[in-house]
Coordinates of C-alpha atoms in Angstrom, one line a residue:
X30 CA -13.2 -23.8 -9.6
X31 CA -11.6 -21.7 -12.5
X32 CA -8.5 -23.0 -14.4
X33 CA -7.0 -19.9 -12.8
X34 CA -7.7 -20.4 -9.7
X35 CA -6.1 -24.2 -9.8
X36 CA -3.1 -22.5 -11.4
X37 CA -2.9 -19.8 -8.5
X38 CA -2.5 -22.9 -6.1
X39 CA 0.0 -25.2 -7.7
X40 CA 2.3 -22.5 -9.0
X41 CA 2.4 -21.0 -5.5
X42 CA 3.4 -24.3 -3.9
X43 CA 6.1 -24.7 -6.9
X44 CA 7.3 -21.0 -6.3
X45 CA 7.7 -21.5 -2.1
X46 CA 10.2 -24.6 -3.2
X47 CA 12.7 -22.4 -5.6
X48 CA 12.8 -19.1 -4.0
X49 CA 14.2 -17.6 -0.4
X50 CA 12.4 -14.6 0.9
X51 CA 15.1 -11.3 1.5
X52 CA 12.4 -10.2 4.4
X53 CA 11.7 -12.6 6.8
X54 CA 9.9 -10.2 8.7
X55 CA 6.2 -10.1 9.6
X56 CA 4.0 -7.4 11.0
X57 CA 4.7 -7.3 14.8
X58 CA 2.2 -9.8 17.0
X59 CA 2.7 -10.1 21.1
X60 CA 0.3 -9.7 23.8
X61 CA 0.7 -7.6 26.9
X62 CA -1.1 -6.5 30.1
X63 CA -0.5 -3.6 31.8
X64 CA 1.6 -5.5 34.4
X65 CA 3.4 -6.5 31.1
X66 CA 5.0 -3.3 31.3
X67 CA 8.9 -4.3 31.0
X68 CA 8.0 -6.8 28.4
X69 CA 6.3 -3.8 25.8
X70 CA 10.0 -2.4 25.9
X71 CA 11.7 -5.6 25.4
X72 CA 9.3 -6.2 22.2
X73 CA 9.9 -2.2 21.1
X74 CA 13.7 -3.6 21.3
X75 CA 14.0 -6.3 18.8
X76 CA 11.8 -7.4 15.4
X77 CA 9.3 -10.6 16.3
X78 CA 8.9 -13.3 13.4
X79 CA 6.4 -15.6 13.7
X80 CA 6.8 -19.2 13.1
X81 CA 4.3 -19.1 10.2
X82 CA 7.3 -16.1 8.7
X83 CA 10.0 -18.1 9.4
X84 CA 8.4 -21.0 7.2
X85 CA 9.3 -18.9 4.5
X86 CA 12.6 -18.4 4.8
X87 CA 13.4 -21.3 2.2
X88 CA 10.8 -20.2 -0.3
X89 CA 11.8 -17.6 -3.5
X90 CA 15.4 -19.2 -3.8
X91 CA 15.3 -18.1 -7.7
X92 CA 13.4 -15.4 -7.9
X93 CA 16.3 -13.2 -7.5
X94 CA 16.7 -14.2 -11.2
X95 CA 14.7 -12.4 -13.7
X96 CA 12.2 -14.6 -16.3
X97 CA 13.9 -16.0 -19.1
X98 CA 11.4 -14.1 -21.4
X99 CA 12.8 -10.7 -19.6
X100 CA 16.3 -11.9 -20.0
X101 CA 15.7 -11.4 -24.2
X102 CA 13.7 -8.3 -23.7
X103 CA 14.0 -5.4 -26.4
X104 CA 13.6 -1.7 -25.6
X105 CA 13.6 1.2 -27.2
X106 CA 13.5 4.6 -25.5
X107 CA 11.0 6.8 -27.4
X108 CA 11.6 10.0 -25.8
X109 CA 13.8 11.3 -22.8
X110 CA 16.7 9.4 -21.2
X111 CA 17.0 7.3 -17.9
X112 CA 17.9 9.7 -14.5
X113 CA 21.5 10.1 -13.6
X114 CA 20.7 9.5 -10.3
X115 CA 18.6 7.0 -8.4
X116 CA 15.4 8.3 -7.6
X117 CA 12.9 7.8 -4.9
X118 CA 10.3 6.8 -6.2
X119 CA 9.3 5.7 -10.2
X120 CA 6.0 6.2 -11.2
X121 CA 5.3 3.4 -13.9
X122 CA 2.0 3.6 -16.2
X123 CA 1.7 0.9 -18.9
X124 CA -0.7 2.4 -22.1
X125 CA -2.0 0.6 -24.7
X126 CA -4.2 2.1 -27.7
X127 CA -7.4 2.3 -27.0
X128 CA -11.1 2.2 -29.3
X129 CA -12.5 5.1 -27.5
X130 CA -9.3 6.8 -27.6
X131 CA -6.4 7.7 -24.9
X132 CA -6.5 9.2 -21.8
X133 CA -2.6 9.2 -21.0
X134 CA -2.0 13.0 -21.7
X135 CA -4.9 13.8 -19.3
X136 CA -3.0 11.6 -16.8
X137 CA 0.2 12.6 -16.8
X138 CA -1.2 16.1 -16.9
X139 CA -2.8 16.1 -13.9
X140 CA 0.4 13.7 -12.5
X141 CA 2.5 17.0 -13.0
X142 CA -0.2 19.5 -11.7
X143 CA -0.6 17.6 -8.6
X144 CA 3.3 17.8 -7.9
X145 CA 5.3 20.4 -6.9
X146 CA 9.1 21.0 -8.3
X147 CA 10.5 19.8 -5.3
X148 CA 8.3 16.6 -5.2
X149 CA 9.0 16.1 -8.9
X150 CA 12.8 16.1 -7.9
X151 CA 11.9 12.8 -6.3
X152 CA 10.6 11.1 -9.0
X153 CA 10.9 9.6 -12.6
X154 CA 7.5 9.3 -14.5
X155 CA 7.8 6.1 -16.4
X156 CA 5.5 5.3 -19.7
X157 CA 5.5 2.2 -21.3
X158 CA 3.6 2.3 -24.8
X159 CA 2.9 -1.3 -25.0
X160 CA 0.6 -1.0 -28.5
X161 CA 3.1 -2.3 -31.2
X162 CA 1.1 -0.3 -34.2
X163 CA 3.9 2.0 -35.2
X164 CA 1.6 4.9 -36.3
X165 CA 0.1 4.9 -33.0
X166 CA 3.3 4.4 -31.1
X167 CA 3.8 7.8 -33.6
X168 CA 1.8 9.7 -32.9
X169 CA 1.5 9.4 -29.3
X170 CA 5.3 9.8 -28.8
X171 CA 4.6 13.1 -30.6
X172 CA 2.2 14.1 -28.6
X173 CA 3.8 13.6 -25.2
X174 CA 6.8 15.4 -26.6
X175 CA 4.2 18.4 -27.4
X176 CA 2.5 19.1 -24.2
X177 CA 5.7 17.6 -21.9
X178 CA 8.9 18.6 -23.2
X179 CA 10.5 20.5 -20.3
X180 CA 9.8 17.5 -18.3
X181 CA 11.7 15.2 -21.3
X182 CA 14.6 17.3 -21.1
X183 CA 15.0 17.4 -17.3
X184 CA 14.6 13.7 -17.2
X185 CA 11.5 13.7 -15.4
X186 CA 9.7 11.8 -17.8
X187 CA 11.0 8.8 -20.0
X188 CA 8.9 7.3 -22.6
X189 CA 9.2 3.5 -23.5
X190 CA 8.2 0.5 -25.8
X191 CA 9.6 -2.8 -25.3
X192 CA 9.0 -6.2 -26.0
X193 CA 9.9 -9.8 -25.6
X194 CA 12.5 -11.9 -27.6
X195 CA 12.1 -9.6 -30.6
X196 CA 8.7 -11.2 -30.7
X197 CA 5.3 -8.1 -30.4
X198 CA 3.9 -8.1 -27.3
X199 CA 1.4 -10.8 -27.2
X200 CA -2.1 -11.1 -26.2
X201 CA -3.1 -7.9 -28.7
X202 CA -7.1 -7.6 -27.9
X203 CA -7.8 -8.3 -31.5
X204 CA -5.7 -11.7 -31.0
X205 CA -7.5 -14.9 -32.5
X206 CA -5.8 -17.1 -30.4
X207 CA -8.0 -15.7 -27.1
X208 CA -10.6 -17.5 -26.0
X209 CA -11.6 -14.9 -24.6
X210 CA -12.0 -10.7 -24.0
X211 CA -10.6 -11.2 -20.3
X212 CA -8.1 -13.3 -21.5
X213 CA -6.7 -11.2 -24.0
X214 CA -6.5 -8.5 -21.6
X215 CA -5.1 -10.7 -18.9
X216 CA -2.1 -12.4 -20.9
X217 CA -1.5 -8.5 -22.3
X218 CA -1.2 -6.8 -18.9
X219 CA 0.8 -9.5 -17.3
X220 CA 4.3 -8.9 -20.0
X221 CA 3.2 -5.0 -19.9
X222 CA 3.8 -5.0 -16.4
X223 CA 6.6 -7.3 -16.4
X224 CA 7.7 -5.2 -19.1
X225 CA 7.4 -1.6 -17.4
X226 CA 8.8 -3.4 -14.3
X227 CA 11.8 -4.6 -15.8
X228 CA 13.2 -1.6 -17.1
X229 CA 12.2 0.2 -13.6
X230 CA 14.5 -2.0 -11.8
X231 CA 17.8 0.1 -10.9
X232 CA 15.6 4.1 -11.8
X233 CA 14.5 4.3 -7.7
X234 CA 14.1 2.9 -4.4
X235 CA 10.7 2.7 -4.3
X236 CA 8.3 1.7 -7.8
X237 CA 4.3 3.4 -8.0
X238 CA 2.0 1.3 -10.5
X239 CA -0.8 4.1 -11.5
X240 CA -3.3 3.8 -15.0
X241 CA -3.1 5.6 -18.0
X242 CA -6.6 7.1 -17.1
X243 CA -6.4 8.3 -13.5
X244 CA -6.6 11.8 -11.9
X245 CA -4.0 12.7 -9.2
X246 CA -4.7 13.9 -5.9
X247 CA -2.4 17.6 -5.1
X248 CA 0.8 16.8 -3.2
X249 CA 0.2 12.9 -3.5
X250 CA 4.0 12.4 -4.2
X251 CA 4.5 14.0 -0.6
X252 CA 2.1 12.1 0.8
X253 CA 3.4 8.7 -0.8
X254 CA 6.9 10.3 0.8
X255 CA 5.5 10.5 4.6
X256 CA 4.1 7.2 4.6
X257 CA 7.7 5.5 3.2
X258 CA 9.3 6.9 5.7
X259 CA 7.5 5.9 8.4
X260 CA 6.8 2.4 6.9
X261 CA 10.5 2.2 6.3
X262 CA 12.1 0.4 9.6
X263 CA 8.7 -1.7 9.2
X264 CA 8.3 -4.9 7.0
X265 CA 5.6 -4.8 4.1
X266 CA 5.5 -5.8 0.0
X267 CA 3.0 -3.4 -1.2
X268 CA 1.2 -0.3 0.6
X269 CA -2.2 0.8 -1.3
X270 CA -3.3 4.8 -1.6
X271 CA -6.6 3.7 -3.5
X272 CA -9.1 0.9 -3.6
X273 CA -8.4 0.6 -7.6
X274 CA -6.9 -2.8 -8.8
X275 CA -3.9 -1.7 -10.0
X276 CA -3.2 2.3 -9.1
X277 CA -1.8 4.1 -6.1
X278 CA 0.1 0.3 -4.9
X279 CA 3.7 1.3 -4.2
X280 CA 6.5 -1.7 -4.0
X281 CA 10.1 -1.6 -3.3
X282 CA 12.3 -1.9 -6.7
X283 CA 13.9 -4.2 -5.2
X284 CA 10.9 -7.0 -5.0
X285 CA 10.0 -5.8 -8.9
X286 CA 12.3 -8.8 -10.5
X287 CA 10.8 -11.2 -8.1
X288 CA 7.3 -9.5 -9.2
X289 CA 8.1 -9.7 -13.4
X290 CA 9.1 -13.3 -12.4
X291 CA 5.9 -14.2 -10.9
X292 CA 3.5 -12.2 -13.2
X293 CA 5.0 -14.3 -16.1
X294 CA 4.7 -17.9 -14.3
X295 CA 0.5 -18.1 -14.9
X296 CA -1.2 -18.6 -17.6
X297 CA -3.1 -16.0 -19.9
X298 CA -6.4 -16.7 -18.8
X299 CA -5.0 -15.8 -14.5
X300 CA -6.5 -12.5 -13.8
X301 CA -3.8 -9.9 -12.9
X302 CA -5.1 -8.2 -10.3
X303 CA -5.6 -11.3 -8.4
X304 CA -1.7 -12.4 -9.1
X305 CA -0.6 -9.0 -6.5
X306 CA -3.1 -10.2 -3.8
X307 CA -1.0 -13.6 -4.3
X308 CA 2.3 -12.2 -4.4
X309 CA 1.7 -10.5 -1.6
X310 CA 0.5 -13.2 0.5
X311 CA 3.7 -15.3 -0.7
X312 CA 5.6 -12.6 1.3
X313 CA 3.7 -13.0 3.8
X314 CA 2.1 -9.5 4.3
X315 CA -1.3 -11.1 5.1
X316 CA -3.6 -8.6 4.8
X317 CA -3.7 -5.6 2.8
X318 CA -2.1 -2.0 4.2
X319 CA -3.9 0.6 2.6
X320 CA -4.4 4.3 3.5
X321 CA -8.0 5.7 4.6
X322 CA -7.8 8.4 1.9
X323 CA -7.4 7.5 -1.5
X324 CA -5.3 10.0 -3.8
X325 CA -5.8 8.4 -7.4
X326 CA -9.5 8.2 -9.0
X327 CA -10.4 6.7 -12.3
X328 CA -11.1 9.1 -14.9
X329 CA -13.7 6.9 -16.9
X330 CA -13.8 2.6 -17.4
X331 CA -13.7 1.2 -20.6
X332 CA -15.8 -2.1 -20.8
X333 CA -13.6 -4.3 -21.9
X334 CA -11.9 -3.8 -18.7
X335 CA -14.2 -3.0 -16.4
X336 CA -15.3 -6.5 -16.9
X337 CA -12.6 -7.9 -16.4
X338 CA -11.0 -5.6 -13.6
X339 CA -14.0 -5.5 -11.3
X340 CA -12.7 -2.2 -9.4
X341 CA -14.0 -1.7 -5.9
X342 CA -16.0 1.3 -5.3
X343 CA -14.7 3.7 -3.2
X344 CA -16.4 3.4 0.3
X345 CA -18.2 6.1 1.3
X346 CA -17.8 6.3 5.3
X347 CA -19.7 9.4 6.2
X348 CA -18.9 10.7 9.8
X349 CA -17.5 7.9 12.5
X350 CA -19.2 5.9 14.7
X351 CA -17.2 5.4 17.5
X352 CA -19.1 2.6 19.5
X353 CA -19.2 2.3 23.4
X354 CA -15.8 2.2 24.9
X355 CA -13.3 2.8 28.2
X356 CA -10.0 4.5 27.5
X357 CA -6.8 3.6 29.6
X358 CA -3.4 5.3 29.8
X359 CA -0.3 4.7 31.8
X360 CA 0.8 8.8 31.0
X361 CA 0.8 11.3 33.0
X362 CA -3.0 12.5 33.4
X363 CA -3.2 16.7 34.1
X364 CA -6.2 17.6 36.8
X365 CA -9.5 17.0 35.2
X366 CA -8.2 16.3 31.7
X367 CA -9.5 12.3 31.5
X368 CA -8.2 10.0 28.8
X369 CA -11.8 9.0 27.3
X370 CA -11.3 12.9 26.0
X371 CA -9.2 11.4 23.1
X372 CA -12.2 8.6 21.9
X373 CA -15.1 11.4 22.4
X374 CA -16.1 12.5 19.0
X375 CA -16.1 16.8 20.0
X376 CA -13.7 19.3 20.3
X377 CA -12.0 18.2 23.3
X378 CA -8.5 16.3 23.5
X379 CA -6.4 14.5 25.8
X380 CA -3.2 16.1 27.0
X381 CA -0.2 15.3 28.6
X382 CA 3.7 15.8 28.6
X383 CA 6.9 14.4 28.4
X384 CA 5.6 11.0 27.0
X385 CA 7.8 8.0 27.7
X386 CA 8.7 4.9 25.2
X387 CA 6.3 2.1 26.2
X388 CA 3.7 4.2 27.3
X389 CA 0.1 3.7 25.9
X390 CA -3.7 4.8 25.6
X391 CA -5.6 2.0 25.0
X392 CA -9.4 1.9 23.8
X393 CA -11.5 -1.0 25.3
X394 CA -14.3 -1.6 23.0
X395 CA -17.3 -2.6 25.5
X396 CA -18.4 -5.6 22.9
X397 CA -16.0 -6.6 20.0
X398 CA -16.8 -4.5 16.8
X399 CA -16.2 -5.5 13.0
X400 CA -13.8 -2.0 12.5
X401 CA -13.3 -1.2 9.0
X402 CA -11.5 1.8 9.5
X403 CA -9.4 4.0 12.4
X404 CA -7.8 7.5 12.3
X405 CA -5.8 9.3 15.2
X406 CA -4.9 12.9 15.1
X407 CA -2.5 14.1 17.0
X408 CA -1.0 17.5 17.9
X409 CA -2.6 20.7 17.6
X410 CA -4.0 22.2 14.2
X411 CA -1.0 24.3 13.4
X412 CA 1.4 22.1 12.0
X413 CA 4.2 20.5 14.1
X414 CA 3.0 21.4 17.4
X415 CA 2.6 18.4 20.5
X416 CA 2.3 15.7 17.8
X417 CA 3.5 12.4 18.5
X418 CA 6.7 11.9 16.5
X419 CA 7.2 8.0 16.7
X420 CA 3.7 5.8 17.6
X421 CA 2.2 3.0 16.2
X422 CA -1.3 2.1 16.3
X423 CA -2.3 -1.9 17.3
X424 CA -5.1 -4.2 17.5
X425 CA -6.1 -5.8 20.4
X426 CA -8.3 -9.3 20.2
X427 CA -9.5 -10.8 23.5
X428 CA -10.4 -9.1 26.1
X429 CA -8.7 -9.3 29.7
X430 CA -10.7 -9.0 33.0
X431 CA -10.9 -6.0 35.1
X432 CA -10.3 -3.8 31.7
X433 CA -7.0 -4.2 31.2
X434 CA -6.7 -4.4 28.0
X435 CA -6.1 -7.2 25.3
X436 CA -4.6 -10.6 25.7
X437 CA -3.1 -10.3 21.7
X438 CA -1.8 -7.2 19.2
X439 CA -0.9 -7.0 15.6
X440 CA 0.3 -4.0 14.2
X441 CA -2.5 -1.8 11.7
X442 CA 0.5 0.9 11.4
X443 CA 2.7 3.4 12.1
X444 CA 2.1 7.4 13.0
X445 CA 2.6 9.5 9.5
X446 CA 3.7 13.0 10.9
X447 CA 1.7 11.9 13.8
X448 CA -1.7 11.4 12.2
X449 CA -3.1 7.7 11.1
X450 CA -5.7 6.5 8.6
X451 CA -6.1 3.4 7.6
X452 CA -8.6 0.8 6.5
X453 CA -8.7 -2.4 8.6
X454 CA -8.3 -5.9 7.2
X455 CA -8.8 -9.2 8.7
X456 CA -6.8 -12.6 7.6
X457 CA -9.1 -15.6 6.7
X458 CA -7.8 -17.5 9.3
X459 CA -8.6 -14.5 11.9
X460 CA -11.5 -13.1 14.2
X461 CA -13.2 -10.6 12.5
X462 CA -14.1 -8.4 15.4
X463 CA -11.7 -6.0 17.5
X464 CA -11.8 -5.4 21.0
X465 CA -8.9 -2.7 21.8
X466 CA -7.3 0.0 20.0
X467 CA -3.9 0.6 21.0
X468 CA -1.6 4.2 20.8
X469 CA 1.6 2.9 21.5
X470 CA 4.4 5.6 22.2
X471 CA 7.6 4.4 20.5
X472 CA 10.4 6.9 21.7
X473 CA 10.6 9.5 24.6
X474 CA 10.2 12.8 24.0
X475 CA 10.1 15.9 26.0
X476 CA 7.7 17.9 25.1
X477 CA 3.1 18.3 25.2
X478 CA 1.5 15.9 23.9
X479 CA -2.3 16.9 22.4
X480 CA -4.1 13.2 21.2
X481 CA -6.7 15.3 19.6
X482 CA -8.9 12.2 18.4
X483 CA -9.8 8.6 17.8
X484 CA -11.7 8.1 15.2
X485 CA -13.2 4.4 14.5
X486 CA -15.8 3.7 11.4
X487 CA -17.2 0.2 12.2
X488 CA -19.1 -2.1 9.5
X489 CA -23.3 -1.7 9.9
X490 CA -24.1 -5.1 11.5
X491 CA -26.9 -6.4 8.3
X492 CA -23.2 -6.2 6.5
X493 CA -21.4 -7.9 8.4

């Protein structure tokens, strides 16, 4: 096993002895039947925490302080000035010269196309030019200010450089002291980040780690917006919108000083991307939670990195596959309007009205399936019409007799404006194979309901 890989494991355990976790939450586990009925509203009533969670509540005691190195770290703002006022969301990118030349402009360009004024009222756009060669630190500043100075002046966009202890930025590519390409770029990225993270602290709510050398998906600040709010009641440490190591992960500020903290604790040879599956796992979000459409793409790789970042291809899922199943409901059923309407892949749906809290529609797979990916549509193509406004979509693992159900849920997510789309993970202590799929109706409301479709994308079986 790699050095790194040892150091993953014994700084963990050091790190679950010094710090204490602000949210003891986990992502909601229970089973139910369908004669289970009063206990679904007792559950919809009060946040669960596992015992594995509550393990946790003594860990992170000190991570609530920043790193010593960030304690005695130096910025100096290049161009544009920090927000007034708190914003939603930060958008932080971290650039560093390059031998085949920049990409940031292209970035940040297509950042601003993609955005709408009223989006971009959300948001700070945060670069952090980490290269300590003055001439390029120049000349890039000069360019930004070019091609982006409305944006400077309304203090939409705030340019960067810092450093630690007075001391350059260490682990420069060119660095003798690396054994290694990887671990050049490895000890570099860890204090850029730290670095770009640290200053971020008090700008928003909410921080957004993209690349200097990504293309932005139209509207993806809204998008990013729909899913926070329906996350928000709900615990998690870092929601994904695309498969790339590093861009489209979203965190709260708030975690970002436990984050620097942690980034800073491995040694320069600990591959970063590796660190954010750790520190996510320390918080006990187990497996990833990341949305079924990406909205960032990589704009080209450069090889340095692209060895050392191994980025995972996007999947291409093609149309769904929806294997064999039954469909249950507890809501009211009109005439000949059947539930297994909502799991048929045409252009009918299932209707009803006046759904209660508690109710369900529940898919019984006919033979547990290795799911990698589930979408619901709700409500009717024009926008706002019989959607579901609070619903949550579980997984069910074992099978009950008589098809009622599954013996045991977890949570995969919440309804975004009544539409879901997520990739499904599995824990490594976990059954990889579903058997139900669970629309759960979390408040009353009085009006149609139109569950247009459930869509389920399952892994070929010479994969699996």
């Amino acid at each position: 096993m790699a050095l790194w890989k040892y150091s993953v494991v014994v700084v963990s355990f050091i790190s679950l002895s010094l710090f204490l976790l602000d949210n003891e939450k986990e992502h909601l586990e229970y089973s139910i039947s369908l004669e289970e009925k009063e206990k679904v509203l007792q559950q919809l009533d009060q946040e669960q925490i596992s015992s594995e969670s509550k393990n946790y509540m003594e860990t992170f005691k000190k991570m609530q302080i920043n790193s010593p190195m960030l304690q005695h770290a130096n910025y100096k703002v290049l161009a544009g000035a920090p927000p007034q006022e708190k914003k939603l969301l930060t958008v932080g990118i971290s650039s560093v010269q390059r031998p085949h030349g920049s990409t940031l402009l292209r970035t940040l360009q297509s950042l601003f196309e993609a955005s709408s004024e009223p989006e971009l009222n959300c948001i700070v756009v945060l670069v952090h030019l980490s290269d300590p060669d003055p001439q390029w630190l120049s000349q890039t500043v000069t360019n930004i200010s070019g091609l982006f100075q409305p944006r400077i002046e309304a203090q939409k966009l705030l340019v960067i450089h810092g450093h630690l202890g007075g001391s350059p930025v260490p682990g420069d590519l060119g660095s003798a002291n690396d054994s290694s390409p990887c671990e050049a770029v490895y000890s570099r990225q860890k204090v850029n980040y730290a670095l770009l993270m640290n200053f971020a602290l008090s700008l928003s709510e909410y921080f957004l780690m993209i690349e200097d050398h990504v293309y932005c998906t139209p509207n993806f600040v809204s998008t990013i917006y729909w899913a926070l709010s329906a996350w928000k009641e709900r615990p998690w440490v870092i929601l994904e919108f695309s498969s790339l190591s590093f861009s489209g992960k979203v965190f709260h500020s708030s975690d970002l000083s436990r984050l620097t903290t942690f980034l800073l604790l491995f040694p320069k040879d600990t591959p970063t991307h590796l660190l954010l599956s750790e520190f996510r796992l320390l918080l006990a979000q187990h497996v990833p939670i990341r949305f079924g459409s990406s909205i960032f793409y990589p704009m080209s790789s450069y090889s340095a990195e692209e060895t050392c970042f191994p980025v995972e291809k996007e999947m291409v899922f093609g149309e769904p596959d929806n294997p064999i199943a039954s469909v249950l409901t507890d809501m009211t059923t009109i005439s000949d309007v059947i539930p297994q309407y909502a799991y048929v892949l045409n252009d009918e749906c299932y209707s009803t009205f006046d759904p209660l809290r508690g109710n369900y529609l529940t898919v019984i797979l006919e033979r547990p399936q290795k799911v990698i990916r589930i979408q619901v549509l709700t409500g009717s193509n024009k926008e706002g019409l019989y959607w579901l406004h609070q619903g949550q979509i579980e997984l069910g693992y074992n099978t009950l007799e008589h098809s009622e159900g599954c013996a045991r849920y977890t949570l995969l997510g919440p309804l975004v404006r009544g539409n879901l789309d997520q990739r499904v993970f599995y824990g490594e202590d976990t059954v990889e194979e579903l058997s139900c799929i669970r629309l759960l109706v979390l408040a009353s409301q009085d009006s149609w309901l139109l569950i247009r479709q459930i869509r389920v994308w399952t892994q070929p079986e010479e994969e699996s």
